[in-house]
Short mmCIF file of C-alpha atoms in Angstrom, two decimals:
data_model
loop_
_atom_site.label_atom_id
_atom_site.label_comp_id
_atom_site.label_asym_id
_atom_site.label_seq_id
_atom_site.Cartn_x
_atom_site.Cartn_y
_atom_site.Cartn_z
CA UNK X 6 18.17 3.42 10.53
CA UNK X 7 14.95 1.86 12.56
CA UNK X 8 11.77 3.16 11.51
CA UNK X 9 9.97 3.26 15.05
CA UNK X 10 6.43 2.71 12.93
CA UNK X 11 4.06 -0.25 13.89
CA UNK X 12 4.07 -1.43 17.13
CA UNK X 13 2.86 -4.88 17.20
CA UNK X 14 4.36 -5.89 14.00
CA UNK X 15 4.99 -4.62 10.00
CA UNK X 16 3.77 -7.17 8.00
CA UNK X 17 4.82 -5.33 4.03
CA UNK X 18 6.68 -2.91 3.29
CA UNK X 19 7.61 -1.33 -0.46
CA UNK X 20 9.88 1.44 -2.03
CA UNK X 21 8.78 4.19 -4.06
CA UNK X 22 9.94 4.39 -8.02
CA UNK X 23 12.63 6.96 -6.98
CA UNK X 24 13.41 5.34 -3.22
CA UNK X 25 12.73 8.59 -1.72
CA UNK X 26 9.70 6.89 0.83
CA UNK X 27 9.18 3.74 1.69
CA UNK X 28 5.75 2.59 2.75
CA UNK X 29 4.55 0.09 5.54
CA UNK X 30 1.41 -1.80 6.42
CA UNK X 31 1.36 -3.08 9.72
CA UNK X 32 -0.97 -4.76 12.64
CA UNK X 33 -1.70 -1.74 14.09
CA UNK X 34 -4.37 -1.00 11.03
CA UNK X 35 -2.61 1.74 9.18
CA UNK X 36 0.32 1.87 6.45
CA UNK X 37 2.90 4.44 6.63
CA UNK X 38 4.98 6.40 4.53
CA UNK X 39 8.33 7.47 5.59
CA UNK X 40 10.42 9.81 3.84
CA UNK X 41 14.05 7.98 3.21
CA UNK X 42 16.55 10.38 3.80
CA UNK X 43 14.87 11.90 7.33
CA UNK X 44 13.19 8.80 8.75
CA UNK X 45 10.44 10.88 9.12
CA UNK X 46 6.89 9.40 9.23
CA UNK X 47 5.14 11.87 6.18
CA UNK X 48 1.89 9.76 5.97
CA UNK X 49 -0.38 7.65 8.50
CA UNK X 50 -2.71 5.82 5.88
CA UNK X 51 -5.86 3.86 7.66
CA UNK X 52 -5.77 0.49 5.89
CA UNK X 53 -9.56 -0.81 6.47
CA UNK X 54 -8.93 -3.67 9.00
CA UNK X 55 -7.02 -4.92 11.80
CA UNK X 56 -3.90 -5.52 9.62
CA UNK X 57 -2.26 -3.99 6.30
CA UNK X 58 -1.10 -6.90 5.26
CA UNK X 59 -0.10 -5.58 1.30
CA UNK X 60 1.41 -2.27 0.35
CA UNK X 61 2.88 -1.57 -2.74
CA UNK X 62 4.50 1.81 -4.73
CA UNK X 63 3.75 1.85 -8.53
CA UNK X 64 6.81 1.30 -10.49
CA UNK X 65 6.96 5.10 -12.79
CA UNK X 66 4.12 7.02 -11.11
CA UNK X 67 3.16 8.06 -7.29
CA UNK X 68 0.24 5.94 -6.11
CA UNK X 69 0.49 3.52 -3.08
CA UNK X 70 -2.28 0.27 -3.35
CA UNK X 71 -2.67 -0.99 0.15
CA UNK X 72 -4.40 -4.25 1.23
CA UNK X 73 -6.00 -4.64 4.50
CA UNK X 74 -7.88 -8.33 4.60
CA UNK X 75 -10.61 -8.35 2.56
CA UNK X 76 -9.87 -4.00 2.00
CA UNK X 77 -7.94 -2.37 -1.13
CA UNK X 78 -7.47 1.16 -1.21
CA UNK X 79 -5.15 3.34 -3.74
CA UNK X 80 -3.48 6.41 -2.59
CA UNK X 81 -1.43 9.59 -3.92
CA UNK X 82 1.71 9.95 -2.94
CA UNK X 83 0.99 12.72 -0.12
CA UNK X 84 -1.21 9.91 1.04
CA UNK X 85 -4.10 11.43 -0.25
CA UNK X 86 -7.04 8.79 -0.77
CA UNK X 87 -7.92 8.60 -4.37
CA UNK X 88 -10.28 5.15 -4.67
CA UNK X 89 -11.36 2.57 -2.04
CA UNK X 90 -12.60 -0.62 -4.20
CA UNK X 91 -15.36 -2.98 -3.12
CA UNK X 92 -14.18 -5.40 -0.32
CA UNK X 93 -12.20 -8.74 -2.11
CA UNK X 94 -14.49 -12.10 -1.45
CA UNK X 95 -11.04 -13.19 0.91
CA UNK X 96 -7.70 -11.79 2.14
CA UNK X 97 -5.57 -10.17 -0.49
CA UNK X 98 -2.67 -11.83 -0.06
CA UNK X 99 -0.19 -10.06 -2.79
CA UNK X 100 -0.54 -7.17 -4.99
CA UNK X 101 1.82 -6.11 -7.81
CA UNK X 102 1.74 -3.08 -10.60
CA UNK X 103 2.16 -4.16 -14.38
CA UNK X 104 5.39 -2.38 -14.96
CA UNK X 105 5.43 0.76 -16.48
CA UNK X 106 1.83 1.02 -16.84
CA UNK X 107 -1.48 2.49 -14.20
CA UNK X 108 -2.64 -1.74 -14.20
CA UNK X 109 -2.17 -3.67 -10.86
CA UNK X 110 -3.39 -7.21 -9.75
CA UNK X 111 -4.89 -8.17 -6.35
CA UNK X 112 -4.24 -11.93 -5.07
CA UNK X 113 -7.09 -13.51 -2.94
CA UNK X 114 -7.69 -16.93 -2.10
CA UNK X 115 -9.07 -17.99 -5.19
CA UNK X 116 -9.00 -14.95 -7.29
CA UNK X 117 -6.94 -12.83 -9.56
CA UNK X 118 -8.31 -9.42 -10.04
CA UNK X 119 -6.96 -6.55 -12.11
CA UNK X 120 -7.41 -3.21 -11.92
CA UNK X 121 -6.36 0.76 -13.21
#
């Protein structure tokens, strides 16, 4: 199946715990959520900057972390927004969810940052 989502390129993308969605982040400024099954777009998420560079799907529950340069934002799994965070000093450049727990770490050049 091709997902028709981000025009000028996807840059991430990440499954959900029970690979029912799968998310994008893209250049076009947003990351998506696409139901699995359907192909269906289910969730048009605006990322903070030009690109969403990071997107990742917690490993046992339904949030979504999404990095967008300097931008980190943590969704629901309707795509609801639940927290934007204070802009990173640089790009975030990975993120990744302790597994099994409500912890995840941000990469930026030259920083680690944790949060729940």
């Amino acid at each position: 199946r091709e997902l028709p989502g981000h025009g000028a390129g996807t840059m991430a993308i990440s499954w959900s715990a029970d690979s029912r969605r799968l998310a994008s982040g893209g250049q076009d400024g947003f990351a998506r959520v696409w139901d699995a099954d359907s192909g269906a777009e289910t969730a048009r998420l605006e990322g903070g900057a030009q690109w969403v560079e990071q997107v990742a799907f917690s490993p046992k529950r339904d949030f979504l972390a999404t990095g967008a340069g300097r931008h980190l934002k943590l969704w629901n799994g309707t795509g609801e927004l639940l927290r934007t965070y204070a802009p990173h000093p640089s790009t975030i450049t990975d993120i990744a969810w302790q597994p099994g727990e409500l912890y995840f770490a941000t990469a930026a050049y030259g920083q680690l940052a944790t949060f729940h």
